[in-house]
mmCIF file of C-alpha atoms in Angstrom:
data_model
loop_
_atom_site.group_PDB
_atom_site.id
_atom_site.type_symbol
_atom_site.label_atom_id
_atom_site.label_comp_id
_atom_site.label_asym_id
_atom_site.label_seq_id
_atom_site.Cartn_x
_atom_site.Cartn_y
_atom_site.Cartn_z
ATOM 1 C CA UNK E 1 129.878 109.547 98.628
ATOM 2 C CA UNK E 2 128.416 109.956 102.089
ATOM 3 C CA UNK E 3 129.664 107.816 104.975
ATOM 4 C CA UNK E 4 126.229 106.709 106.432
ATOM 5 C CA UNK E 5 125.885 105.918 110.283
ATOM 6 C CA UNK E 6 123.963 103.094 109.327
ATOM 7 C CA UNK E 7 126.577 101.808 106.216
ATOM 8 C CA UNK E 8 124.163 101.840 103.600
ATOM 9 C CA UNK E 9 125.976 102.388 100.182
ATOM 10 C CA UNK E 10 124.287 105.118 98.271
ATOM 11 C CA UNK E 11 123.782 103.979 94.563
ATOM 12 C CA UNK E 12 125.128 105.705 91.216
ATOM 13 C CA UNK E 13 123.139 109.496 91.124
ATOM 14 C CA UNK E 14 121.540 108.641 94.613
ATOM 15 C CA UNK E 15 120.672 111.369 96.903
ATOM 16 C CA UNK E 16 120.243 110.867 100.951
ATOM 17 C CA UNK E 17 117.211 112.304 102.142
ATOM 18 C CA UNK E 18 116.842 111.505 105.728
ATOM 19 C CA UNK E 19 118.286 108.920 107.462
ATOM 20 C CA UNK E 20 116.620 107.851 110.885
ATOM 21 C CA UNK E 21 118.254 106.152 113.805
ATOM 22 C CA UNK E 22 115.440 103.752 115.358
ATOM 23 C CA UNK E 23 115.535 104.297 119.238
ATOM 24 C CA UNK E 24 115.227 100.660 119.930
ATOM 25 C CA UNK E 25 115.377 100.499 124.206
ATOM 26 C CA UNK E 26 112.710 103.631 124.868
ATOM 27 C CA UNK E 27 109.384 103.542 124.000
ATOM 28 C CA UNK E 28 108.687 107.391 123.487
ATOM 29 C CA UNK E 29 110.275 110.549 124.236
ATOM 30 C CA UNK E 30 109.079 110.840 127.599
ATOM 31 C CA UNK E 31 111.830 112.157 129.777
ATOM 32 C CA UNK E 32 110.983 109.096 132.131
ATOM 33 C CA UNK E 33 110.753 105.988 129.585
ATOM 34 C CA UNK E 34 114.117 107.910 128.449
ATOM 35 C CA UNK E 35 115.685 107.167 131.544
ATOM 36 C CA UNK E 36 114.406 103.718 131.953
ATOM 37 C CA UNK E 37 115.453 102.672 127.913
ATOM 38 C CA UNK E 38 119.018 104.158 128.739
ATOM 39 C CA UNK E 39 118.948 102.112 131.905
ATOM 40 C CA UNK E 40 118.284 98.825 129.562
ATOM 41 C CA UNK E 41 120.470 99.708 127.081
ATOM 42 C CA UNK E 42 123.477 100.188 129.626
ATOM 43 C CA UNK E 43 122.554 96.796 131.404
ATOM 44 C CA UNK E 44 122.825 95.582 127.780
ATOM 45 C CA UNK E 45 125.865 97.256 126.977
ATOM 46 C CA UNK E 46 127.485 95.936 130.434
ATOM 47 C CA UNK E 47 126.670 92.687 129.101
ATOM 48 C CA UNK E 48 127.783 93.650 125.554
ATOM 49 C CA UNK E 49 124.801 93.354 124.050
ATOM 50 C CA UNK E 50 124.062 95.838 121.039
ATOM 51 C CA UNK E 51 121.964 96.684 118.103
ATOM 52 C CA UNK E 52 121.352 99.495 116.279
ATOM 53 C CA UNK E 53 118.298 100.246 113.675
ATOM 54 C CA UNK E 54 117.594 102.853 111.084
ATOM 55 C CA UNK E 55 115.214 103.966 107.875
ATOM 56 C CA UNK E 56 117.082 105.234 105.280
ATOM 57 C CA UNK E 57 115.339 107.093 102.918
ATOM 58 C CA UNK E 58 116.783 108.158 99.787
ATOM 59 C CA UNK E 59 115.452 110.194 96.514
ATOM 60 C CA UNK E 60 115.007 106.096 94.742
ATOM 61 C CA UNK E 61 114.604 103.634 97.854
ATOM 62 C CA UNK E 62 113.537 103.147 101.685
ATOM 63 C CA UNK E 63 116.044 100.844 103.726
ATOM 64 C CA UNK E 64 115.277 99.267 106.743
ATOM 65 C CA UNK E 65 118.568 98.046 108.483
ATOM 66 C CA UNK E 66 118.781 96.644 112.019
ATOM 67 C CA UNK E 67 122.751 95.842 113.256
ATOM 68 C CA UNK E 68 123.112 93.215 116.020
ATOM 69 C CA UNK E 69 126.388 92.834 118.305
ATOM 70 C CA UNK E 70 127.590 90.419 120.989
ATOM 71 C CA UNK E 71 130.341 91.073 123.274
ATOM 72 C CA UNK E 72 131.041 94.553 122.467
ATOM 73 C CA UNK E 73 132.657 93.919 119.008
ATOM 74 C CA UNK E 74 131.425 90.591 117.326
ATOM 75 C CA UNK E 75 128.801 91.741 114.604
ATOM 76 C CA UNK E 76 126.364 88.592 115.480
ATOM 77 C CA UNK E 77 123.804 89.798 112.055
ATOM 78 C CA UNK E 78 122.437 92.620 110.609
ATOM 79 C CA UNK E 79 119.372 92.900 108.845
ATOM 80 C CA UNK E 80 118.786 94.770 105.673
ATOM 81 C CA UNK E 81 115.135 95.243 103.959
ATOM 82 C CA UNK E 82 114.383 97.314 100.648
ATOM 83 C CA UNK E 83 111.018 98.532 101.447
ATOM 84 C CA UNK E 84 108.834 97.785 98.401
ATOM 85 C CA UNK E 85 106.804 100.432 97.059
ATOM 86 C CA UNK E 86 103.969 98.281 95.792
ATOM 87 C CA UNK E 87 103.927 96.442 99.539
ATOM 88 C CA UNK E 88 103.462 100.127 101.270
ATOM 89 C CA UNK E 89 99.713 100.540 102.163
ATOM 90 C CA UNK E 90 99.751 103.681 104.205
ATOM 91 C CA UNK E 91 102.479 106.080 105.583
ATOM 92 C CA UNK E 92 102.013 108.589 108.389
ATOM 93 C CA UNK E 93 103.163 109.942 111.428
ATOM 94 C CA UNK E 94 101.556 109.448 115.255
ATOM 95 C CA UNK E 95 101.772 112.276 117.698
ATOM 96 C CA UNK E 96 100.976 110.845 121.093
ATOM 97 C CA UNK E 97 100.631 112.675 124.456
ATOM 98 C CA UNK E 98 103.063 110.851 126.183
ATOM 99 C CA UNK E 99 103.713 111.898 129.855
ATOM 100 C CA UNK E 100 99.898 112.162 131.883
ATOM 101 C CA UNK E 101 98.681 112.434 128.426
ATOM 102 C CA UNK E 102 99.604 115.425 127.335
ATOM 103 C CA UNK E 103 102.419 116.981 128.742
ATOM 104 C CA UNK E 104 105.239 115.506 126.272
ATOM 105 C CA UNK E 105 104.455 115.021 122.374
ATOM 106 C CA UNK E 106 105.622 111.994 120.819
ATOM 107 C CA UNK E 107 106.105 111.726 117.280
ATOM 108 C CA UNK E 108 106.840 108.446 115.506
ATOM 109 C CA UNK E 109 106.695 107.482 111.576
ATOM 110 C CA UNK E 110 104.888 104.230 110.757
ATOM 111 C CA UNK E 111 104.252 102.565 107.589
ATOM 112 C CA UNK E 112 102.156 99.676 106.969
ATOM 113 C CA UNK E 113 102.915 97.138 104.188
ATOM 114 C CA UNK E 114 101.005 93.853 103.831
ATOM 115 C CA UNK E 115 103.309 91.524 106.104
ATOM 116 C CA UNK E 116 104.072 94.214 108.528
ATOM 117 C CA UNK E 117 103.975 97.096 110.628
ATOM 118 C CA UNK E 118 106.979 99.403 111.184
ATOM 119 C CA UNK E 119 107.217 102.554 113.802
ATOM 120 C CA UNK E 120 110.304 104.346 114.493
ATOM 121 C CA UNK E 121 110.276 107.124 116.778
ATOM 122 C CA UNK E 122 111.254 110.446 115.684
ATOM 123 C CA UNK E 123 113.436 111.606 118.600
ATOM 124 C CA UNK E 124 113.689 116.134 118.659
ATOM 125 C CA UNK E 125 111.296 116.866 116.040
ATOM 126 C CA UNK E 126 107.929 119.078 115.865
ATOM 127 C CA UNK E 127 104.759 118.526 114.147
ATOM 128 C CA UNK E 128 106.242 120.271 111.145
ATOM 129 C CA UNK E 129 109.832 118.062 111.191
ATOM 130 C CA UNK E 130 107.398 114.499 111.240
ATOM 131 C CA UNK E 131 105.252 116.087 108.341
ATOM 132 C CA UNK E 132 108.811 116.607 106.411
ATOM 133 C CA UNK E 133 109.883 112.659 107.269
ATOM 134 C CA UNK E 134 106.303 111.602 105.755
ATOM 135 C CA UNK E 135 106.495 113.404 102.998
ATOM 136 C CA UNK E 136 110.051 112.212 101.922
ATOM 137 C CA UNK E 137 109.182 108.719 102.768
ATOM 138 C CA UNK E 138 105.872 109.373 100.379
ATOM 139 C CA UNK E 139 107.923 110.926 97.858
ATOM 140 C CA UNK E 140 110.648 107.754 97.968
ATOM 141 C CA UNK E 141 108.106 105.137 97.039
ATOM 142 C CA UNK E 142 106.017 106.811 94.638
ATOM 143 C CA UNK E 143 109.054 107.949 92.563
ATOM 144 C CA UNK E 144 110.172 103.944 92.818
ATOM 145 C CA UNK E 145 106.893 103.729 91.253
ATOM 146 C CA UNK E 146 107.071 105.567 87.996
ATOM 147 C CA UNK E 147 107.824 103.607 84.856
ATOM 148 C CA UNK E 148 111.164 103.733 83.991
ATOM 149 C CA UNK E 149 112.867 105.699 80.799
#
C-alpha cells in the first residue's frame, strides 16, 4: 500500500491515479506571485503556522483533504471531503496568461459541484499534463457512477 503525502488510506483493490498538492500561499505560477506566496508562507512558518491541501484522485473516488498546524507540530484540524459524483457539475482545466498576460501559462483544475467551487493549481505541467489531470478526475466520478455488480 502506498504511503500518500497527503495520508489518505487507499481502499481494498484501489489504485492512485494522481495525487495533487494544492499550492495554498501563491496564486499562479508566475515566477513573481511565487516569490511573494513563499514570502507568506515563511512569515507563516516563522510563526508556525501551516497547512497543507491536496486532490486525491483514485481509479473509485476524488478526496479533497486540507491539513492545518499550529506551532510547528500541533495538528490544529484537517479536513477531509469525498467528492460526490452526482454533486460534480463540470470539470476542466484554466490556462491563464499569467505574467503581462501572456508571458507565463498557468494551468489550474477546477470542478464545480452545487455548494462549491474548487481550483487547485497545477504547478510544472503543460497543456497536455492538465488535459491528463481532467481526464482522470472525469474518469474517477463517472466510474463512481456505474451501478454496482
Amino acid at each position: 500500500m502506498a504511503n500518500l503525502k497527503s495520508g489518505l488510506i487507499l481502499g481494498e483493490n484501489e489504485k492512485l491515479v494522481v495525487e495533487l498538492e494544492a499550492e495554498l500561499w501563491a496564486t499562479s505560477s508566475n515566477p513573481i506571485a511565487r516569490l511573494i506566496g513563499s514570502i507568506v508562507k515563511l512569515i507563516n512558518l516563522i510563526l508556525g503556522f501551516k497547512r497543507k491541501g491536496f486532490v486525491v484522485i483514485t481509479d473509485k473516488r476524488v478526496v479533497e483533504i486540507i491539513q492545518f498546524q499550529a506551532l510547528w507540530v500541533l495538528n490544529t484540524g484537517k479536513n477531509v471531503k469525498y467528492v460526490l459524483p452526482s454533486s460534480v457539475k463540470e470539470v476542466g482545466y484554466i490556462k491563464e496568461g499569467t505574467c503581462c498576460g501572456c508571458f507565463c501559462q498557468a494551468y489550474s483544475l477546477y470542478y464545480d459541484s452545487f455548494t462549491q467551487r474548487t481550483t487547485v493549481l497545477l504547478s510544472d505541467v503543460d497543456e497536455q499534463g492538465a488535459q491528463k489531470v481532467v481526464d482522470a478526475f472525469y474518469n474517477a466520478i463517472s466510474i463512481a457512477q456505474l451501478p454496482q455488480e
